[in-house]
Short mmCIF file of C-alpha atoms and ligand atoms in Angstrom, two decimals:
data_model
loop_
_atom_site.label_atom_id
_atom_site.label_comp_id
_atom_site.label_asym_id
_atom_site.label_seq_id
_atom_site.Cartn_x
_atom_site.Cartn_y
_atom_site.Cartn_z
CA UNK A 298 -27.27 -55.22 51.14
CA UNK A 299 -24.39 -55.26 53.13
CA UNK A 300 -23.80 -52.48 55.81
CA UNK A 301 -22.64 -49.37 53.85
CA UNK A 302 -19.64 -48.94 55.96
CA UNK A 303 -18.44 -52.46 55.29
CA UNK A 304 -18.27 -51.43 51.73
CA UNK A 305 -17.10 -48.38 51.82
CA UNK A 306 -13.09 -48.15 51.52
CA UNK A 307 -11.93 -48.16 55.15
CA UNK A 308 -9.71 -44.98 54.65
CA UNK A 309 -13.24 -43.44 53.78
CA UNK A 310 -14.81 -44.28 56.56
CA UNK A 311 -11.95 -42.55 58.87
CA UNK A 312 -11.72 -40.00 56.72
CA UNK A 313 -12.51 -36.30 58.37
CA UNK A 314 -13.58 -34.08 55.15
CA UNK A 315 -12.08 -31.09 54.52
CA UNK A 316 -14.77 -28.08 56.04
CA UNK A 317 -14.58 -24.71 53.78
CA UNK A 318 -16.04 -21.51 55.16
CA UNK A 319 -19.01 -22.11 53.21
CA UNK A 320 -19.84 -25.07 55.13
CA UNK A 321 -19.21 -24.26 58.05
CA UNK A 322 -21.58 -20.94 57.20
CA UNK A 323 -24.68 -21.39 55.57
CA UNK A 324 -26.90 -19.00 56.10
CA UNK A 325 -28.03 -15.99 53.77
CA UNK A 326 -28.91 -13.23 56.04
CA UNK A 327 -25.45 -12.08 56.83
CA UNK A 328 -24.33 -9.14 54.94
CA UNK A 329 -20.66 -9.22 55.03
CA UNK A 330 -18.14 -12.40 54.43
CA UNK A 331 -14.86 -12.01 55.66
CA UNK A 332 -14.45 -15.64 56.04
CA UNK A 333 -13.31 -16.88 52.83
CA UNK A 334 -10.37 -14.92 51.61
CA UNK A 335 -12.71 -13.92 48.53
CA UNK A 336 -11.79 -10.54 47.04
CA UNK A 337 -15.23 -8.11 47.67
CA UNK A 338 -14.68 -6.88 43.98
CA UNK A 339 -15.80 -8.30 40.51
CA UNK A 340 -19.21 -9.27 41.82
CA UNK A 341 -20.79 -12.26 41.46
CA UNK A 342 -18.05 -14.37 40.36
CA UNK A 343 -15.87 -13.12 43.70
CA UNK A 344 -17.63 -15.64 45.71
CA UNK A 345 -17.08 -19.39 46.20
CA UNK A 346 -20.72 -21.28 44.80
CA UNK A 347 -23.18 -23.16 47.09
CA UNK A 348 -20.79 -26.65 48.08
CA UNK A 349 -23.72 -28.56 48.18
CA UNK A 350 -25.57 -26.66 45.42
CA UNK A 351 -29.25 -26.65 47.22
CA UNK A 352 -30.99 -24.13 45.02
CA UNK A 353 -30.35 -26.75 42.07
CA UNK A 354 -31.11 -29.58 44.04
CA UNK A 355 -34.35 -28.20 45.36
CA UNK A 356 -35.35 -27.79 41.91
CA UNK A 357 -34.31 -31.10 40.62
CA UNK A 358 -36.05 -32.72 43.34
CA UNK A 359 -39.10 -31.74 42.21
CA UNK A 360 -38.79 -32.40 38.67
CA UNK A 361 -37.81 -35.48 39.66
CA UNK A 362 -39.94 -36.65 42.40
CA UNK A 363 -37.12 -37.41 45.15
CA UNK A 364 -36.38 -35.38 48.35
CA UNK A 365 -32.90 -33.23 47.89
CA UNK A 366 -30.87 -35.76 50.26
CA UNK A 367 -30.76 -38.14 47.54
CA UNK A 368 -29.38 -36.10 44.94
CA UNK A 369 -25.64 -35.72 44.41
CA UNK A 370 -24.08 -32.84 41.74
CA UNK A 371 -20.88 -33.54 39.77
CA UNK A 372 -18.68 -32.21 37.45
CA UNK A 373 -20.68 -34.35 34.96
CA UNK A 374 -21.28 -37.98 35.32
CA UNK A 375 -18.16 -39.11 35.33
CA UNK A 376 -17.47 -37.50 38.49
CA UNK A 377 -20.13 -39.44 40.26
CA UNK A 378 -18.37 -42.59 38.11
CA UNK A 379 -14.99 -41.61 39.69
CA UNK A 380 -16.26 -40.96 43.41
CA UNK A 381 -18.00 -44.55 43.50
CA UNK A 382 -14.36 -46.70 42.43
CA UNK A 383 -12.64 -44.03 44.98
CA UNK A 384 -15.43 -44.08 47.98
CA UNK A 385 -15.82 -47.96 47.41
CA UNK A 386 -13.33 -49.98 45.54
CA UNK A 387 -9.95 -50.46 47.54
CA UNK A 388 -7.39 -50.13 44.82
CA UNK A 389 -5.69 -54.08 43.67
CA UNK A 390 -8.21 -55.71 46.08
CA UNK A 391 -11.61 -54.90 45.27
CA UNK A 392 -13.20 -55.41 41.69
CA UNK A 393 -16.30 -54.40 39.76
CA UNK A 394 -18.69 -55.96 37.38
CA UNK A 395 -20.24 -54.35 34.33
CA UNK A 396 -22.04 -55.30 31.14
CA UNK A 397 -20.29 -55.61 27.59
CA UNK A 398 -20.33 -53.68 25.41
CA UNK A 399 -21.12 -50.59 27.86
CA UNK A 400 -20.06 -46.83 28.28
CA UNK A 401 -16.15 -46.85 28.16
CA UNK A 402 -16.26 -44.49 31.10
CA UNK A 403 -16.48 -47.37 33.66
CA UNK A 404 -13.49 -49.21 32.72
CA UNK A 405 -11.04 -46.58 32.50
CA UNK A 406 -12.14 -44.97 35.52
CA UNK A 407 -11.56 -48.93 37.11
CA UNK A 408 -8.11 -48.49 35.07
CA UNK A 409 -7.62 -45.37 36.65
CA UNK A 410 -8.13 -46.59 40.10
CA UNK A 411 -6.44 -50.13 39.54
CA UNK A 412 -9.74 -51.73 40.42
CA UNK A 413 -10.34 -54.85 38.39
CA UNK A 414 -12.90 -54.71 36.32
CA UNK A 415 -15.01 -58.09 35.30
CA UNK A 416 -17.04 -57.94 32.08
CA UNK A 417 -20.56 -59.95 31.25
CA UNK A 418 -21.21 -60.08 27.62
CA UNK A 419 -24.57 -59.46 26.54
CA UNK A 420 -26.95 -62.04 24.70
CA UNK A 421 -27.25 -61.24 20.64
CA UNK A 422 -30.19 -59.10 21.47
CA UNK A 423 -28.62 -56.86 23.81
CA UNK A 424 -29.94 -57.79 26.75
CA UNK A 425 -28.01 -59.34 29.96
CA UNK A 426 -28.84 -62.11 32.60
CA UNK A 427 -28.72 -60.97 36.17
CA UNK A 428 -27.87 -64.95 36.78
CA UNK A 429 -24.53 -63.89 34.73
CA UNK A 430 -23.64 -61.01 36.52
CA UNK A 431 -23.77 -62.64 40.48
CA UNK A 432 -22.18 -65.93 38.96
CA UNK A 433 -19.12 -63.57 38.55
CA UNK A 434 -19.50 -61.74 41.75
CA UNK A 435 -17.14 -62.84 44.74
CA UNK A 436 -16.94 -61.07 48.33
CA UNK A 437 -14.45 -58.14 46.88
CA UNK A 438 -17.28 -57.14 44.39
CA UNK A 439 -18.39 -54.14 45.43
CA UNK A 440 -20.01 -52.50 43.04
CA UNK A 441 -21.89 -53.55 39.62
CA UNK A 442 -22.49 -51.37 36.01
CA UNK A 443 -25.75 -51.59 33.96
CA UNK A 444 -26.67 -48.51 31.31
CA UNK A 445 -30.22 -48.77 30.32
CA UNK A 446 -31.08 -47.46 27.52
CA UNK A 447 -27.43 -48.86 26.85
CA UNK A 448 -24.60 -46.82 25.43
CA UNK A 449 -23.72 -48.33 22.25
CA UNK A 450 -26.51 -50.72 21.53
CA UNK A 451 -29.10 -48.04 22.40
CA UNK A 452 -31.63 -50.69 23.76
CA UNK A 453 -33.59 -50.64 27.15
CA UNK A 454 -32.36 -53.15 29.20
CA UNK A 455 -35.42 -55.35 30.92
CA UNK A 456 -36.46 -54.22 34.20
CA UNK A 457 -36.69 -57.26 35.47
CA UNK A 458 -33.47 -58.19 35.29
CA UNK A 459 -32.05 -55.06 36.97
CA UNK A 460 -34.22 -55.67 39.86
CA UNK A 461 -33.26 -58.93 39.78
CA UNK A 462 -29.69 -57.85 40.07
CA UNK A 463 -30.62 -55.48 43.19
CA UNK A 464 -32.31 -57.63 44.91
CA UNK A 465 -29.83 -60.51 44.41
CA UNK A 466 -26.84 -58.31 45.06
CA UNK A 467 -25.79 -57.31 48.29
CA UNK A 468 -22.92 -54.50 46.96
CA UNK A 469 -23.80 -51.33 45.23
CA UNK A 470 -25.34 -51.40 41.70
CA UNK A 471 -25.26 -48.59 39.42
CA UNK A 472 -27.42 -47.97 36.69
CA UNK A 473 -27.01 -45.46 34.47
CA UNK A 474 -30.05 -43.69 32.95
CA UNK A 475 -27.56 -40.71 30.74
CA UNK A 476 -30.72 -41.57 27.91
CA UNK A 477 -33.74 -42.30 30.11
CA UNK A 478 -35.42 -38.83 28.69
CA UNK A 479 -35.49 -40.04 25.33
CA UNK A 480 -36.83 -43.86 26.49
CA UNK A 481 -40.33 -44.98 26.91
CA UNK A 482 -39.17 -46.59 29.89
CA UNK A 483 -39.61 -44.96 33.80
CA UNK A 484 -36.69 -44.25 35.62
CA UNK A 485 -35.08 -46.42 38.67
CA UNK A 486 -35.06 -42.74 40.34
CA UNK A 487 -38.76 -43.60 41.68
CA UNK A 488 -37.27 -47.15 42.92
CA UNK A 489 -35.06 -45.20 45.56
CA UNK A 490 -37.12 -46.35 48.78
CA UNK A 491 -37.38 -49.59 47.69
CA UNK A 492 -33.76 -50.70 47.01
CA UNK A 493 -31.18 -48.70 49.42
CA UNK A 494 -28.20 -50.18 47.11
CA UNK A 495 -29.14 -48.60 44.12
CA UNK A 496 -27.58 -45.71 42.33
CA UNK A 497 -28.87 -44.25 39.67
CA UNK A 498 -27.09 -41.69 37.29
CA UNK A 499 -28.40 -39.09 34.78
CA UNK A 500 -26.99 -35.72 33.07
CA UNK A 501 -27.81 -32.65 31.33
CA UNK A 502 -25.51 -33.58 28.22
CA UNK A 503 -28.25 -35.46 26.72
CA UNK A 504 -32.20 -34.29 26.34
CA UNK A 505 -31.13 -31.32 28.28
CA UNK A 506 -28.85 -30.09 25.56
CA UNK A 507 -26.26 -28.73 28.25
CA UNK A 508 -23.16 -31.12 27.67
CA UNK A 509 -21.11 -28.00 27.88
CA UNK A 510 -21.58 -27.20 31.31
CA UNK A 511 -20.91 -30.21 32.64
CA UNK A 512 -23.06 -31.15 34.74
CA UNK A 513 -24.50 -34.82 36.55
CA UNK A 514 -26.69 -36.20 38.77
CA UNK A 515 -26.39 -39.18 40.75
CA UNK A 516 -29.83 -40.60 42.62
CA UNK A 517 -29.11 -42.61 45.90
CA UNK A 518 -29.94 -43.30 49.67
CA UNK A 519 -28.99 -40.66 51.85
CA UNK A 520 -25.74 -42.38 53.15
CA UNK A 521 -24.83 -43.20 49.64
CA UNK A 522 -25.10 -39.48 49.27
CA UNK A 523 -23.13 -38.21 52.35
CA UNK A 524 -20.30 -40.56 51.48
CA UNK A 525 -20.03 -38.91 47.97
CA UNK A 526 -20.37 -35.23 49.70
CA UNK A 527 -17.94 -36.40 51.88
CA UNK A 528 -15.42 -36.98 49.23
CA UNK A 529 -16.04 -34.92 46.70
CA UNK A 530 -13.65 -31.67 45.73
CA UNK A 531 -15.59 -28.91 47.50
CA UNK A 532 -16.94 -26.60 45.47
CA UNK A 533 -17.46 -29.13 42.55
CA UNK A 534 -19.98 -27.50 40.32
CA UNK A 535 -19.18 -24.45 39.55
CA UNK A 536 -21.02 -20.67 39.87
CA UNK A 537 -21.84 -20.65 36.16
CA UNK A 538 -22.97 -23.95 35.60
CA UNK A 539 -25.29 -23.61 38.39
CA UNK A 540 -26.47 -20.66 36.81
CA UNK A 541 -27.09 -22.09 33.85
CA UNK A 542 -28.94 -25.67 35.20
CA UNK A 543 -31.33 -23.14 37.12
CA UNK A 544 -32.05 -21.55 33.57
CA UNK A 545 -32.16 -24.26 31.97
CA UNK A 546 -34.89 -25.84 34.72
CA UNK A 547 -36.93 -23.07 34.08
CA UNK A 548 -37.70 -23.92 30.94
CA UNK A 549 -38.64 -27.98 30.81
CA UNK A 550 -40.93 -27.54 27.82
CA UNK A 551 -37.78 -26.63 25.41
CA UNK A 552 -36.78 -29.78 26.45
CA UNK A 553 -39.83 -32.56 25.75
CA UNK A 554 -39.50 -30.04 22.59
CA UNK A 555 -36.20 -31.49 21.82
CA UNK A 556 -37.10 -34.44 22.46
CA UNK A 557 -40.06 -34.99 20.37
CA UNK A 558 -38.33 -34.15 17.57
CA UNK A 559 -35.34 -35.90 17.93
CA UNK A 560 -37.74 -39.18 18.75
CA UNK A 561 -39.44 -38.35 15.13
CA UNK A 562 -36.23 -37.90 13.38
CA UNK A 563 -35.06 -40.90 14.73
CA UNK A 564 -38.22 -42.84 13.66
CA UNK A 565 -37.30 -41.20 9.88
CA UNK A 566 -33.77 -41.95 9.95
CA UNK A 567 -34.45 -45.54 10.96
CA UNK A 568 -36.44 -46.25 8.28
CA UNK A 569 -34.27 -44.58 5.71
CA UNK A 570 -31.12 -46.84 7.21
CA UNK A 571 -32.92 -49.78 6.35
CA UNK A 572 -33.99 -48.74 2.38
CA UNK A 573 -29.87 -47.96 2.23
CA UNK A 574 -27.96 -50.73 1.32
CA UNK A 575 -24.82 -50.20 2.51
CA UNK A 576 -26.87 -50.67 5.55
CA UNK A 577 -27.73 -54.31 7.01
CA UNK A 578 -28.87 -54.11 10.22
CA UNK A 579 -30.87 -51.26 12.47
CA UNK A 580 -30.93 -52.48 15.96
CA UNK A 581 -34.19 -51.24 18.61
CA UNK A 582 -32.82 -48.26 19.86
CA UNK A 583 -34.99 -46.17 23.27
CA UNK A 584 -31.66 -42.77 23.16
CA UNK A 585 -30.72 -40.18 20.76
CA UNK A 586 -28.60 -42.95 18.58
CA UNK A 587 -29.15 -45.66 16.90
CA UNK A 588 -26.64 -48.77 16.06
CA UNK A 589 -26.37 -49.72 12.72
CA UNK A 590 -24.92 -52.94 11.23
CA UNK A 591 -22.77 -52.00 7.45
CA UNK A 592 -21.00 -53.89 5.08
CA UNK A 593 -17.68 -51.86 5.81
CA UNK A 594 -18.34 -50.10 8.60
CA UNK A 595 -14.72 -48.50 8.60
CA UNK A 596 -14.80 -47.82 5.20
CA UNK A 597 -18.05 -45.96 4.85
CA UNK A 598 -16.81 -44.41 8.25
CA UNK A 599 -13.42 -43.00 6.50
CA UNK A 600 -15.30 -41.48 3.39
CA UNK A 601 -17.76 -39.69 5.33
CA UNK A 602 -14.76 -38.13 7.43
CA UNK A 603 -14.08 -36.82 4.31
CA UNK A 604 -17.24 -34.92 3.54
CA UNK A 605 -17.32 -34.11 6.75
CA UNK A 606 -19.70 -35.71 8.76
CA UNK A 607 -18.78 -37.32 11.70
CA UNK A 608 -20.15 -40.89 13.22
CA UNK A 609 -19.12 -43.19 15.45
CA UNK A 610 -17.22 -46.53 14.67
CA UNK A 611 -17.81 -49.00 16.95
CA UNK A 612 -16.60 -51.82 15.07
CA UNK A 613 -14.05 -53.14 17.33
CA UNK A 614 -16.81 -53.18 20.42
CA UNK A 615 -17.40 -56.40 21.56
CA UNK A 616 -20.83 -57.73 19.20
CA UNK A 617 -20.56 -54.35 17.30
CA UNK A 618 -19.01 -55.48 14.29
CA UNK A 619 -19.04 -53.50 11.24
CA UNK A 620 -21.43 -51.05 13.64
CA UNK A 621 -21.78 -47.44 13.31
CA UNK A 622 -23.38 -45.37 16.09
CA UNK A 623 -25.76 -42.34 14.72
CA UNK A 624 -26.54 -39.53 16.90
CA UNK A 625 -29.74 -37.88 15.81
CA UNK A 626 -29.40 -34.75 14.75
CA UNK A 627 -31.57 -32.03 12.85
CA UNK A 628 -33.40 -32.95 9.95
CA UNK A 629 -30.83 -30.73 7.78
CA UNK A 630 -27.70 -32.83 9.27
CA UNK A 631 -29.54 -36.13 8.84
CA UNK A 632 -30.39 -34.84 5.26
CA UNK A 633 -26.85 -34.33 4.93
CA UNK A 634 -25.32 -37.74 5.98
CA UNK A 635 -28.53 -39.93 4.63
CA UNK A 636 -26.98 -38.05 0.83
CA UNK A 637 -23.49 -39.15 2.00
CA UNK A 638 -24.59 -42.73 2.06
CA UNK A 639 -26.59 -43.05 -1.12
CA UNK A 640 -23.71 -42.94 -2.49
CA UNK A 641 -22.20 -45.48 -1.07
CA UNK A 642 -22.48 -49.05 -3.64
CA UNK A 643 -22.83 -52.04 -1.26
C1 PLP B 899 -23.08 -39.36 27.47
C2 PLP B 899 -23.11 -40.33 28.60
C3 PLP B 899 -22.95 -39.90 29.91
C4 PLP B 899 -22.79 -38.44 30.21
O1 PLP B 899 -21.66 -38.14 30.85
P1 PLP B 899 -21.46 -36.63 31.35
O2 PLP B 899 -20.16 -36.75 32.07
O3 PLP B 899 -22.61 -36.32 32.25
O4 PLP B 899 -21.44 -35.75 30.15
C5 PLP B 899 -23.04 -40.81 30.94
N1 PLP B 899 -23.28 -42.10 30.69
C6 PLP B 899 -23.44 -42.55 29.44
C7 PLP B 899 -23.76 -43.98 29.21
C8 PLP B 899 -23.35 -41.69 28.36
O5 PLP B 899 -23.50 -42.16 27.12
#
């Protein structure tokens, strides 16, 4: 890997962070703040949150097997997205490369910060070449997408090509693991030590059924982390959501509940996609969705707007044609849009 400060943006690098009273005092023993303009009414939302959120982080570290200075909190994952094109891509100079088809978020974020943004189509089964992606690398790629399991296709991508791709790259490579609860796959998160140019990225919206709060996690070496800290907006997650995440930590086992029914109703729904035949193709999914291949993927798509049940057309992806995404949802739900489809001819 190159030296971090070579690929961070230079203006980064000489960049002296904004300090807010809550960084410049941590500790808890005091008993009275006059140091941050708060109002001492309306308890507890009259105080500015932790900056650097290290309740959470403690507990996420153990959950997830990684010591606190490699965690980084946003304001979902698409503020981790956003910090890596501003901390590391100089704007109509540097470029990126990703996968395709992938998670949209990456190329309007690139769009958003006038970094180009290089795309490496995926073989028919899903799965990419790390060969591929450094053939289209030059010296102004600093930073490269994968999403495994991947967001439309729903497929793991192989391991061995994403460590193929960290070892053979010497920017930054993100891979984002927004499904990894639902996957039989183990995370990257426990491949930390071994590659320092990895990132890895994962979220409560998912397994932890807590898209509302907005809340996600980025996984990195510590100087990948401080830059990120260094940048970020300070008091990024809010009071509440931190609130909530802590709640919501406290009670894993509601979650590998979730999960293992959402993994059975996927295995059901699955099998009843393929005895429909407006249905061609269900491709290997390891998320809460599956991709399915129609014969009029718009069509069927319009009519079920219509009862009322929403999917996702992803027929004008690249390889996606005619392809609906299904999320999994509760048996009732499914119930209703596997009736919505019988009755659908061809
Ligand atoms: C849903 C999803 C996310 C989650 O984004 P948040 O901002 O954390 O809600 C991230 N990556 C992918 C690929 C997703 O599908």
């Amino acid at each position: 890997m190159r030296d971090l400060n070579e690929l961070t943006r230079p203006n980064i690098v000489r960049l002296k962070p904004y300090s807010s009273a809550r960084d410049e005092y941590k500790g808890k023993q005091a008993t009275v703040f006059l140091d941050a303009n708060e109002n001492p009414y309306n308890a507890p939302f009259n105080r500015y949150p932790d900056p650097l959120q290290t309740e959470l982080k403690e507990r996420i570290a153990a959950l997830k097997q990684v010591g606190t200075g490699h965690i980084f909190l946003g304001n979902g994952s698409d503020e981790a997205i956003d910090l890596v094109f501003r901390a590391f891509c100089e704007p109509g100079t540097d470029n990126v490369v990703a996968i395709d088809p992938t998670y949209g978020m990456y190329e309007v974020c690139a769009g958003i910060n006038n970094v180009e943004y290089r795309k490496v189509r995926l073989d028919d089964n899903f799965q990419f070449d790390a060969r591929h992606m450094l053939a289209v690398a030059d010296r102004n790629t600093k930073v490269m997408f994968v999403c495994s399991p991947n967001n439309p296709t729903g497929n793991s991508l192989y391991r061995t090509e994403i460590e193929k791709l960290l070892s053979g790259f010497d920017g930054l490579v993100v891979v984002d693991e927004a499904y990894i609860d639902f996957s039989s796959e183990p995370s990257l998160t426990l491949q930390l030590e071994r590659y320092p140019n990895l990132i890895v990225l994962q979220t409560f919206s998912k397994a932890w059924g807590c898209a509302a709060i907005r809340l996600g996690m980025a996984f990195a070496s510590v100087p990948v982390i401080s830059v990120f800290n260094k940048i970020k907006y300070p008091y990024n997650v809010n009071q509440l959501t931190q609130s909530e995440a802590l709640n919501a930590l406290s009670h894993p086992e509601q979650v590998s509940g979730w999960v293992d029914k959402l993994l059975l109703e996927r295995a059901r729904m699955i099998l009843e996609f393929r005895s429909l035949s407006c249905c061609l193709k269900v491709y290997p999914t390891d998320a809460n969705f599956f991709l399915a291949r129609m014969t009029d993927a718009t069509g069927i798509y319009n009519r079920l707007v219509d009862k009322g049940v929403i999917v996702r057309n992803r027929s004008h992806v690249t390889l996606c044609e005619n392809c609906l995404r299904i999320t999994v949802g509760t048996p009732e739900e499914n119930n209703t849009l596997l009736e919505a489809l019988r009755l659908e001819h061809k």
